[in-house]
Each structure stands twice: as structure tokens, then as C-alpha cells.
PDB file of C-alpha atoms in Angstrom:
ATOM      1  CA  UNK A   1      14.267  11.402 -10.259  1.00 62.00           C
ATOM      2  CA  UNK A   2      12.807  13.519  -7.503  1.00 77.00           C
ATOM      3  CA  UNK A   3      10.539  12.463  -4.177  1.00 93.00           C
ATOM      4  CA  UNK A   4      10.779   9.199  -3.076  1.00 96.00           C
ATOM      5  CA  UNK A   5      10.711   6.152  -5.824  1.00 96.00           C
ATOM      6  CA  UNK A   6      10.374   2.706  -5.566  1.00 97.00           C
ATOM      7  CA  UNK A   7      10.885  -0.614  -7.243  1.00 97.00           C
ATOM      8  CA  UNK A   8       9.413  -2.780  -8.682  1.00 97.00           C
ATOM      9  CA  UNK A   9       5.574  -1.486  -8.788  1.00 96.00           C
ATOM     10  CA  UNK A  10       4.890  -4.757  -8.866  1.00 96.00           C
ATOM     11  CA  UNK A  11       6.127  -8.657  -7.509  1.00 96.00           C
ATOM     12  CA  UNK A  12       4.231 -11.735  -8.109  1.00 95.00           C
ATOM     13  CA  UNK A  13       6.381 -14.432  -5.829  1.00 93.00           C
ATOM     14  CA  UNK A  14       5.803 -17.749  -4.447  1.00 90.00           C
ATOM     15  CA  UNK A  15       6.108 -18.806  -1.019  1.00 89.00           C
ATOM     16  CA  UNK A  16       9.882 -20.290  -1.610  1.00 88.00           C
ATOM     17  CA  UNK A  17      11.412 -17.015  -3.586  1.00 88.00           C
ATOM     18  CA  UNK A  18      13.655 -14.626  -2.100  1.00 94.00           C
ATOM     19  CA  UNK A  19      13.049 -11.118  -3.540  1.00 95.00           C
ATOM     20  CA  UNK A  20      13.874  -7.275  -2.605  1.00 97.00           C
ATOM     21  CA  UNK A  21      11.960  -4.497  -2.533  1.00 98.00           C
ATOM     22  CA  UNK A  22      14.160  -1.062  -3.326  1.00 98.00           C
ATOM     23  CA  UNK A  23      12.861   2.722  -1.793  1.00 98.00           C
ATOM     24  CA  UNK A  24      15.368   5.286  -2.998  1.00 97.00           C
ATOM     25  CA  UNK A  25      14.759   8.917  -1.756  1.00 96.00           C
ATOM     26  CA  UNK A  26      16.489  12.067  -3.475  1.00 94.00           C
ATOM     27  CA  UNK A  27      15.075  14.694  -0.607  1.00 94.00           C
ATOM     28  CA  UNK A  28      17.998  14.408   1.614  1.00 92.00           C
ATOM     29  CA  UNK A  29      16.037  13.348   4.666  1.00 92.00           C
ATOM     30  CA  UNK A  30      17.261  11.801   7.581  1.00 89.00           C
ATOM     31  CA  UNK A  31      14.694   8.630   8.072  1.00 90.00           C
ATOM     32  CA  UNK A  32      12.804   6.617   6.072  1.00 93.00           C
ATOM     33  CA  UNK A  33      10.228   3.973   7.140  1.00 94.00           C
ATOM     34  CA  UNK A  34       8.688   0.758   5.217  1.00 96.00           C
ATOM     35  CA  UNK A  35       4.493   0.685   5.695  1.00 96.00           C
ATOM     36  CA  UNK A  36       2.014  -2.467   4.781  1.00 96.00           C
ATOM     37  CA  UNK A  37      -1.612  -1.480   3.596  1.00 94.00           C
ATOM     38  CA  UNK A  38      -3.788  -4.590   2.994  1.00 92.00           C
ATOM     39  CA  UNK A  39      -7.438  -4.157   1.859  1.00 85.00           C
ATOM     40  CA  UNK A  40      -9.657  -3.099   5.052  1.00 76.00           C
ATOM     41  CA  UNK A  41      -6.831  -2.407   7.355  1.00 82.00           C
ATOM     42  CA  UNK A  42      -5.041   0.564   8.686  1.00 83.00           C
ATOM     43  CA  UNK A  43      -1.942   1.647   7.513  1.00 90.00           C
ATOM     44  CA  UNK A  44       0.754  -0.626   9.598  1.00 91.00           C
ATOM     45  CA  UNK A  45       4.343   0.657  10.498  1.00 92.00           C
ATOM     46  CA  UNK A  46       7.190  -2.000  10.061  1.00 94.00           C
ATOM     47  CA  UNK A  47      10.189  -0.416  10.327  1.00 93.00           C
ATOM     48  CA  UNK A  48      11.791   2.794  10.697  1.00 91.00           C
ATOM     49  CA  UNK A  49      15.654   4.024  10.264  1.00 91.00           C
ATOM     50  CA  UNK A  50      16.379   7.182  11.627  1.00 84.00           C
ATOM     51  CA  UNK A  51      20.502   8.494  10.225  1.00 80.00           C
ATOM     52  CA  UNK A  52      20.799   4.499   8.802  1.00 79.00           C
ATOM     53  CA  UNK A  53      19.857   3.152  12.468  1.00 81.00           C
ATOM     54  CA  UNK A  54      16.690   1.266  13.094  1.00 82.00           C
ATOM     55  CA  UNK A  55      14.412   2.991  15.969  1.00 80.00           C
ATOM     56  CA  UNK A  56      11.747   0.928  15.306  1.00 80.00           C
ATOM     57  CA  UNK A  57      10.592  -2.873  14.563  1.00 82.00           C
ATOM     58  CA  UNK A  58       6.923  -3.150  15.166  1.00 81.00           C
ATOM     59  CA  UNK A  59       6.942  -6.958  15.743  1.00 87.00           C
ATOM     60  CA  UNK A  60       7.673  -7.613  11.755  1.00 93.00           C
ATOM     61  CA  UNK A  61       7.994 -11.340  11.313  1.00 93.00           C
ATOM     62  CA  UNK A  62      11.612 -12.490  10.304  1.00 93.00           C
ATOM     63  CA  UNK A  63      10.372 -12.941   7.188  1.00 95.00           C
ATOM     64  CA  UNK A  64      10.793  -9.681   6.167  1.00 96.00           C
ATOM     65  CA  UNK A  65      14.351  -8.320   6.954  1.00 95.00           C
ATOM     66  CA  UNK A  66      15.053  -4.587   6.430  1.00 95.00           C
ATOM     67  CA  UNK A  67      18.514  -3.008   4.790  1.00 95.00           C
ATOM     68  CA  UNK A  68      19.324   0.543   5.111  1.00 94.00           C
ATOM     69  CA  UNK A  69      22.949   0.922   3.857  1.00 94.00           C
ATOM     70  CA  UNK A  70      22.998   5.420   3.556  1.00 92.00           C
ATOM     71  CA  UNK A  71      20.064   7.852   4.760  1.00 89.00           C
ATOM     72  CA  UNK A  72      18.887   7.543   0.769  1.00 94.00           C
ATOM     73  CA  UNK A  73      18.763   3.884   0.267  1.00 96.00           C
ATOM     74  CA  UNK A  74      15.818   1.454   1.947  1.00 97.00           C
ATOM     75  CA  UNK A  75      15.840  -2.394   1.102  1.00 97.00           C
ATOM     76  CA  UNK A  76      13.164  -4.450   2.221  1.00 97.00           C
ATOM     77  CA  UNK A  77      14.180  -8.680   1.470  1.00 97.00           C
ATOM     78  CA  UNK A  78      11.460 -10.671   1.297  1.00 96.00           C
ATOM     79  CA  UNK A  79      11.738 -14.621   1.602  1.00 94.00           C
ATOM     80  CA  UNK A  80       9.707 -17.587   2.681  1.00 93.00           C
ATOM     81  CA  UNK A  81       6.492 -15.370   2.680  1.00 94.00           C
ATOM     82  CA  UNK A  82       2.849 -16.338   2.838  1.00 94.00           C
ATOM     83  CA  UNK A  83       0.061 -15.352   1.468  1.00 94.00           C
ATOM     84  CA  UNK A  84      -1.329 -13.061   3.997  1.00 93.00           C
ATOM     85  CA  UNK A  85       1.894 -11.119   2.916  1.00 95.00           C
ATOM     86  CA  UNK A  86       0.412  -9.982  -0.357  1.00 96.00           C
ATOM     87  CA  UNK A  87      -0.343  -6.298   0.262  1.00 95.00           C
ATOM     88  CA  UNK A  88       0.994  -2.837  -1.102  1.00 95.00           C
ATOM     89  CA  UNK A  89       4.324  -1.581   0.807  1.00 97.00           C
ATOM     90  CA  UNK A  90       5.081   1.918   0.843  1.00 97.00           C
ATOM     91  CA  UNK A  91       8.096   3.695   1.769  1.00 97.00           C
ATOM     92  CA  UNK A  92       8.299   7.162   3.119  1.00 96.00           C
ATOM     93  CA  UNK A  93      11.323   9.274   4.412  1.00 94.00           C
ATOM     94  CA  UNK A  94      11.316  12.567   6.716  1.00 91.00           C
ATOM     95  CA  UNK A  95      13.113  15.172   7.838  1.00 86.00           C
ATOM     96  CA  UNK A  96      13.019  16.755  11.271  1.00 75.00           C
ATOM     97  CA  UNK A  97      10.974  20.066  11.332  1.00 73.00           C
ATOM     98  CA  UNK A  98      10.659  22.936  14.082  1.00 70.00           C
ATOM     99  CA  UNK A  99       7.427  23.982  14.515  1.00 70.00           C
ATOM    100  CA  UNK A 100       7.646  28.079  14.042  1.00 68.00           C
ATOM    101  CA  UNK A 101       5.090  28.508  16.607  1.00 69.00           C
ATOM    102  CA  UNK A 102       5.005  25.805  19.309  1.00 68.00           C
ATOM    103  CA  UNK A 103       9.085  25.254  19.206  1.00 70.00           C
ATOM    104  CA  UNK A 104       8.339  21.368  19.177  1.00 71.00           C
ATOM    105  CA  UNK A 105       9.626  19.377  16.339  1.00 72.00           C
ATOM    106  CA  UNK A 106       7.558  17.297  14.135  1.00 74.00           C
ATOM    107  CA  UNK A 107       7.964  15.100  10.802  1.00 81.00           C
ATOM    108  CA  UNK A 108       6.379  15.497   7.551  1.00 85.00           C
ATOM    109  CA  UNK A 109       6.798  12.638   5.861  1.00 91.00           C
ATOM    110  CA  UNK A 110       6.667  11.882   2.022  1.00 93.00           C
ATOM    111  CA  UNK A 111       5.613   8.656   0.787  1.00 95.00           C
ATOM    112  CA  UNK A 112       7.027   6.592  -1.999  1.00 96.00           C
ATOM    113  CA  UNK A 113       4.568   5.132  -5.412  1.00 95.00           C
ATOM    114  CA  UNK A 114       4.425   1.557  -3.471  1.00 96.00           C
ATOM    115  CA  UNK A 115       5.392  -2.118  -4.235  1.00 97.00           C
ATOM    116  CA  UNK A 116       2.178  -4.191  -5.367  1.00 96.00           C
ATOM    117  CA  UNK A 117       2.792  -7.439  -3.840  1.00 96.00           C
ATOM    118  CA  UNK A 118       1.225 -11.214  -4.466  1.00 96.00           C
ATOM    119  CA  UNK A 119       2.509 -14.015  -2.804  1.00 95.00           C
ATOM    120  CA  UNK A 120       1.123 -17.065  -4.528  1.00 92.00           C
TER     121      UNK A 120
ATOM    122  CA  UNK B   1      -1.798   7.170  23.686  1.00 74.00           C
ATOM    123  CA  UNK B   2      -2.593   9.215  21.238  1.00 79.00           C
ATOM    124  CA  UNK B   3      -5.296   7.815  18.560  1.00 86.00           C
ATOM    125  CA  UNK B   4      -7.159   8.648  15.575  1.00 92.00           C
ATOM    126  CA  UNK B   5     -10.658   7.910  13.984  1.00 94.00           C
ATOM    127  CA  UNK B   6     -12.430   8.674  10.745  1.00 95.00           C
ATOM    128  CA  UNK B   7     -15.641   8.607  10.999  1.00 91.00           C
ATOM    129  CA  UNK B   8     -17.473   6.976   7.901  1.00 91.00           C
ATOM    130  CA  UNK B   9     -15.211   4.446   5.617  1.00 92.00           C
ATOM    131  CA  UNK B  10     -16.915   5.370   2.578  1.00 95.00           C
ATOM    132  CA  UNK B  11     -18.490   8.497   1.868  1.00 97.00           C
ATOM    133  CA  UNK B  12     -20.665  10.027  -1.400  1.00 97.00           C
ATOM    134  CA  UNK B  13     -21.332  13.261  -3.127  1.00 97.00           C
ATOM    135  CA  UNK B  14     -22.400  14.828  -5.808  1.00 97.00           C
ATOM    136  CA  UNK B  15     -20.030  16.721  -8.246  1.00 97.00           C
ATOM    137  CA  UNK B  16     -20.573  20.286  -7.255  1.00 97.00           C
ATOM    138  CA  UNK B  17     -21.500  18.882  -3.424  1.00 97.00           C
ATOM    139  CA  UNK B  18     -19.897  19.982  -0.725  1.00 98.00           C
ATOM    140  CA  UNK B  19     -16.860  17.507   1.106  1.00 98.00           C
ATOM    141  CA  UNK B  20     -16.704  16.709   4.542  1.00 98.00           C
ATOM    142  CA  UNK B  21     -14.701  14.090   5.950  1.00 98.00           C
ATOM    143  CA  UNK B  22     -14.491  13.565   9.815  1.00 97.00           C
ATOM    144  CA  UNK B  23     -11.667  13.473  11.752  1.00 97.00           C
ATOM    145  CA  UNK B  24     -11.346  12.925  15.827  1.00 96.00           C
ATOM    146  CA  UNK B  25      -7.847  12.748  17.402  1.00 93.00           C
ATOM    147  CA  UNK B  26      -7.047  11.836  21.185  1.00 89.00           C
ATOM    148  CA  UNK B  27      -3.963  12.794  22.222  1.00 81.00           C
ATOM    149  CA  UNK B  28      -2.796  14.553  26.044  1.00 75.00           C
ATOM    150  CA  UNK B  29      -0.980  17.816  24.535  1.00 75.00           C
ATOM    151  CA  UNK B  30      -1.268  20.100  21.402  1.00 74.00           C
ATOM    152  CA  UNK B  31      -0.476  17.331  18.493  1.00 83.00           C
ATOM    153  CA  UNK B  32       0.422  17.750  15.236  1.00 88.00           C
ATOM    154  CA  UNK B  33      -2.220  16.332  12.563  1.00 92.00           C
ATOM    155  CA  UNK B  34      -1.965  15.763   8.944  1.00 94.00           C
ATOM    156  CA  UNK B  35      -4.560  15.004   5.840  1.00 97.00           C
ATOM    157  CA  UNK B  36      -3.161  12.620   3.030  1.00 97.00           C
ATOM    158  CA  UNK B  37      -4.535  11.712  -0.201  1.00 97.00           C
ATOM    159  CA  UNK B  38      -4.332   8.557  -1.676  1.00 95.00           C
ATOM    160  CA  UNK B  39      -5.365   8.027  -5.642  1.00 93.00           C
ATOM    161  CA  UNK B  40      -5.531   3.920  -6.843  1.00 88.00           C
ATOM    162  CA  UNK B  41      -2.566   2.462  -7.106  1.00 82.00           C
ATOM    163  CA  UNK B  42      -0.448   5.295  -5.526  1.00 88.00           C
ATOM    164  CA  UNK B  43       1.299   5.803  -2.874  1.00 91.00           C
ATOM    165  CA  UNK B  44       0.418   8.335  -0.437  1.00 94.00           C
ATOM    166  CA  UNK B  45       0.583  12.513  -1.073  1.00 94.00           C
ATOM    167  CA  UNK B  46       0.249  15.236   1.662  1.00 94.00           C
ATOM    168  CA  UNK B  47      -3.109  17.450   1.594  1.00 96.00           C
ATOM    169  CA  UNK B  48      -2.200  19.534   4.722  1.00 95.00           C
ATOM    170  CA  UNK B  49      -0.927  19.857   7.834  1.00 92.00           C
ATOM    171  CA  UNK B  50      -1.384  21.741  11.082  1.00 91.00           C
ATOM    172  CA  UNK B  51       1.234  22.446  13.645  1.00 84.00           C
ATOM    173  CA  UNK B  52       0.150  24.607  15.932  1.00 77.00           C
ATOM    174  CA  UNK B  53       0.081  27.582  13.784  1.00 75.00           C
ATOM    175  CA  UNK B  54      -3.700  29.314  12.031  1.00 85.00           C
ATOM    176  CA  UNK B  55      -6.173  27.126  13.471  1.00 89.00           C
ATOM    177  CA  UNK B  56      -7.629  27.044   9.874  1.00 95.00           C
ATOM    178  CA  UNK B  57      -5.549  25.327   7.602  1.00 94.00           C
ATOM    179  CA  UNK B  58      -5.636  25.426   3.228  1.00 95.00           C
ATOM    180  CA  UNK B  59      -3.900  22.856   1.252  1.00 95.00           C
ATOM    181  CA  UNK B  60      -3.862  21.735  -1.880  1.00 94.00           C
ATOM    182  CA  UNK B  61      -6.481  21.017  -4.414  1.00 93.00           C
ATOM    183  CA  UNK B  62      -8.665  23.359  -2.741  1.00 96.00           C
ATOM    184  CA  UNK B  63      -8.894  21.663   0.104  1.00 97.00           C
ATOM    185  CA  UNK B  64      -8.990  23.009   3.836  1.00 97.00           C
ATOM    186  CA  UNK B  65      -9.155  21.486   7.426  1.00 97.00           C
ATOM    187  CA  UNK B  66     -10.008  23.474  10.473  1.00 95.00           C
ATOM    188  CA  UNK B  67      -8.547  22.233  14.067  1.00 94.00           C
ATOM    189  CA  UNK B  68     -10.970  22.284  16.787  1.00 93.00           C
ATOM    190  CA  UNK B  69      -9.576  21.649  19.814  1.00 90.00           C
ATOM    191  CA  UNK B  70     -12.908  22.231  21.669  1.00 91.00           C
ATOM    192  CA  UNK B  71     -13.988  19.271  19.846  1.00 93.00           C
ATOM    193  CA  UNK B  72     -10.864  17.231  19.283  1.00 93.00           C
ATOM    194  CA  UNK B  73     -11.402  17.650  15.538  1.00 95.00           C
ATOM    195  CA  UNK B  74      -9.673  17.751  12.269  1.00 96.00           C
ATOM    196  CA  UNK B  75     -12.365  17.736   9.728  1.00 97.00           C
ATOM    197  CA  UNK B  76     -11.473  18.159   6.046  1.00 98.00           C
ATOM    198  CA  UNK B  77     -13.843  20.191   3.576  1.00 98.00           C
ATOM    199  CA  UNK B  78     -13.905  21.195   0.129  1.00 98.00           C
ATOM    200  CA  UNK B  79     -16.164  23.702  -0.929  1.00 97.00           C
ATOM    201  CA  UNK B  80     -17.217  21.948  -4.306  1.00 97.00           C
ATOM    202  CA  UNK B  81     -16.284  18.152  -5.600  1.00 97.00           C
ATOM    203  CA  UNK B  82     -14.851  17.246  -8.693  1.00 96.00           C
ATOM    204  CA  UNK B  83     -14.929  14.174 -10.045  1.00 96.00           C
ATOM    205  CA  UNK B  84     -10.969  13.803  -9.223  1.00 96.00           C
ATOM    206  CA  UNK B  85     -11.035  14.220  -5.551  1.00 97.00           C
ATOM    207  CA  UNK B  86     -12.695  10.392  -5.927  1.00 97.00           C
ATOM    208  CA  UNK B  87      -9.921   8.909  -3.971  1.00 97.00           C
ATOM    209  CA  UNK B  88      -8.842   7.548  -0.269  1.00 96.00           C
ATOM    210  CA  UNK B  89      -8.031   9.643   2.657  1.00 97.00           C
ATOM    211  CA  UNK B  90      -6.415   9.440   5.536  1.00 96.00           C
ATOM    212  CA  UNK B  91      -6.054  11.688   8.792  1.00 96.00           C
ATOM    213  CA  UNK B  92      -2.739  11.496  10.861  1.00 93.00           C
ATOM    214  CA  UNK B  93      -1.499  12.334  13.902  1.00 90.00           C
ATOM    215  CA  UNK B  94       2.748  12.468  14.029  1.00 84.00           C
ATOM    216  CA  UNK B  95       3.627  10.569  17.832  1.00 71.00           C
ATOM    217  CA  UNK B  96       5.029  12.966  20.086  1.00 66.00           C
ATOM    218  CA  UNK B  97       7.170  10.788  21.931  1.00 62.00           C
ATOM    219  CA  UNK B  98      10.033  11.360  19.237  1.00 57.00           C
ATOM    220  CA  UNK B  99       9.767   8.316  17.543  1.00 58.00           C
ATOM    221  CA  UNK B 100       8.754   9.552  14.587  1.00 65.00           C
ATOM    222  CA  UNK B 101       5.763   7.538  14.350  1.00 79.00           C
ATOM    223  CA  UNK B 102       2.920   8.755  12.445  1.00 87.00           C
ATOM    224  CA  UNK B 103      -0.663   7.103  13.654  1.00 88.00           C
ATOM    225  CA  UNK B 104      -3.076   6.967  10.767  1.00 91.00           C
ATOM    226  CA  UNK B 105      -6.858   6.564  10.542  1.00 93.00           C
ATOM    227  CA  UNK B 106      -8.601   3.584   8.602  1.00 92.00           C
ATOM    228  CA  UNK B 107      -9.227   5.895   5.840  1.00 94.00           C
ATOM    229  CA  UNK B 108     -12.400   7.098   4.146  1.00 96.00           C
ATOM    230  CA  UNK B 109     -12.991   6.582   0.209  1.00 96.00           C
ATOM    231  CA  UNK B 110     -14.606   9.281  -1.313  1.00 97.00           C
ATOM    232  CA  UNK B 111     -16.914   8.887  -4.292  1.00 97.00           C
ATOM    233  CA  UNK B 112     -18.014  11.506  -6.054  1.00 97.00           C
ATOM    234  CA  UNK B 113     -21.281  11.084  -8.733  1.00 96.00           C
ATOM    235  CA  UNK B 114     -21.873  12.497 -11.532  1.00 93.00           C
TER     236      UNK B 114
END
């Protein structure tokens, strides 16, 4: 496997289940971050984890509880979701770069197939 | 705060036609600004990038993107559309705060006809 894979492609779950969505990356990178695209809206940040910490929560609901157990692995557990939920979650991961000519570091980040989720 | 917008959520052309999809960026020092390519059902694949290097930037598929600072501008072109550049695409900016927050546009779907 190379880039960044994910699994399932695709989750049909009701509102009681408790399910996981897995983001494995084989790029050696440093962070990796969980996104939510629904239909007519912008690409929305959840979480990132930068070295297995999280730097960043972007007021997630509870719902949706994040796992990041080695700089490769990303877990996202899903449970007690709602409709509104159903969307397609990517994962990406990055790796610190220096910029050759301004000296300021930047992140190129490389994004993961997606989850296709329904919450019925 | 640094923002983005893509101007036009859908845009159409011809196969053959040239591409142009805007870009505008707002941000308060040099940024770094990216071009991504999204295909149905896929996740998301880098087009190009510019960091502060050649103002005019090639990337993949034959695509290209030109930074303007002037005009605050990222635009991506293509010289000549084929039918499998039909896709979505989004403009980023990467937060310069050292978050490592990327801030994305809404997107614009390109259609190309036949």
C-alpha cells in the first residue's frame, strides 16, 4: 500500500451503532488530520494530530471521538450520530517542509480515498 | 485571517477550450497556496503548489497557476480541456500561524462538453 488509505469506502449506520472509521498512512509523516465534505459546503477541519498529539478540535461534537495511537494510524469512532452526519470524511497526513526560498515552513498535505458515510 | 474564494461554483467549457478557474486569497504576509483536484468519489490529489519560489507555477496534468500578488490571485489555467479534467477543484491557502491548518475554497466543478 502506498499514500494514505482508508477504510471502509463506505458505512451505512443507524443512529444507535457504534462504528470506526480507519486512515492508515505509509509516507512517514508527522500529522494527520480527519476532514467532513457534505454536498454544498466547504471542506471542514475536525481534528488534527501533530507527532500522535491533538493540536486541534474544531468544535467536533462528542459524537465523533478521534484515536491516534502512532504518527501512521488515525481512528475516527463514530456513535450515536444523526443524520446531518452523513457526509464523506477524508483523512490527510503531512510532513513539515522548508520553503527553499522564503526559509518559512509549510505543509503539503496528502489526502486519503475517503469514507462514504449514511446515517439512517 | 487569512481567507480564500473561488469565484464561480460551477464552470463550463468546451473540449479543446481554454480553463480558467479563479482564485482570490487574503492573507497579511507572503502565503503559501495550493490547487487540488478532486475526481467523484475520491479523495483529494495535489495539482500544484506555490511557496514563494517562480511566480508561475506548472503542475500536473498540464495544468499551471500564476501568483499575482498585485491582485491577490491564484488563478488556475489549462491551455486546452479534455474531457477528464471534468472534476472539482479546490484552491488552498496552508495557515501561517503553525497550526497546520489548511483553509480551502468552496470549490468549483468543472464541466467540460463535448
Amino acid at each position: 500500500e502506498t499514500g494514505v488509505t482508508q477504510t471502509p469506502r463506505h458505512l451505512v449506520m443507524g443512529m444507535t451503532n457504534k462504528k470506526s472509521l480507519k486512515c492508515e498512512q505509509h509516507l512517514g509523516h508527522n500529522a494527520m488530520y480527519w476532514y467532513k465534505q457534505s454536498a454544498k459546503k466547504p471542506l471542514e477541519l475536525m481534528f488534527v494530530y501533530n507527532f500522535k498529539e491533538q493540536t486541534e478540535n474544531n468544535s467536533v461534537p462528542s459524537r465523533f471521538s478521534p484515536e491516534c495511537p502512532n504518527s501512521s494510524h488515525l481512528f475516527l469512532h463514530l456513535h450515536t450520530l444523526q443524520p446531518e452526519d452523513s457526509a464523506l470524511y477524508l483523512c490527510a497526513s503531512s510532513q513539515d517542509v522548508l520553503g527553499r526560498t522564503s526559509g518559512r515552513w509549510y505543509n503539503e498535505q496528502f489526502f486519503g480515498p475517503g469514507t462514504r458515510l449514511t446515517v439512517l | 485571517a487569512q481567507s480564500v474564494t473561488q469565484l464561480g461554483s460551477h464552470v463550463s467549457v468546451s473540449e479543446g477550450a481554454l480553463v480558467l478557474l479563479r482564485c482570490n486569497y487574503s492573507s497579511s504576509v507572503p502565503p503559501y497556496l495550493f490547487w487540488y483536484v478532486q475526481y467523484p468519489n475520491q479523495g483529494l490529489q495535489l495539482l500544484l503548489k506555490y511557496t514563494s519560489a517562480a511566480t508561475l507555477v506548472k503542475g500536473i496534468n498540464g495544468f499551471e497557476a500564476e501568483f499575482k500578488k498585485s491582485e491577490t490571485s491564484f488563478h488556475l489555467t489549462k491551455p486546452s480541456a479534455h474531457m477528464s479534467d471534468a472534476a472539482e477543484y479546490f484552491c488552498a491557502v496552508s495557515d501561517l500561524t503553525g497550526t497546520y491548518k489548511y483553509i480551502f475554497g468552496t470549490g468549483t466543478r468543472l464541466k467540460v462538453l463535448a
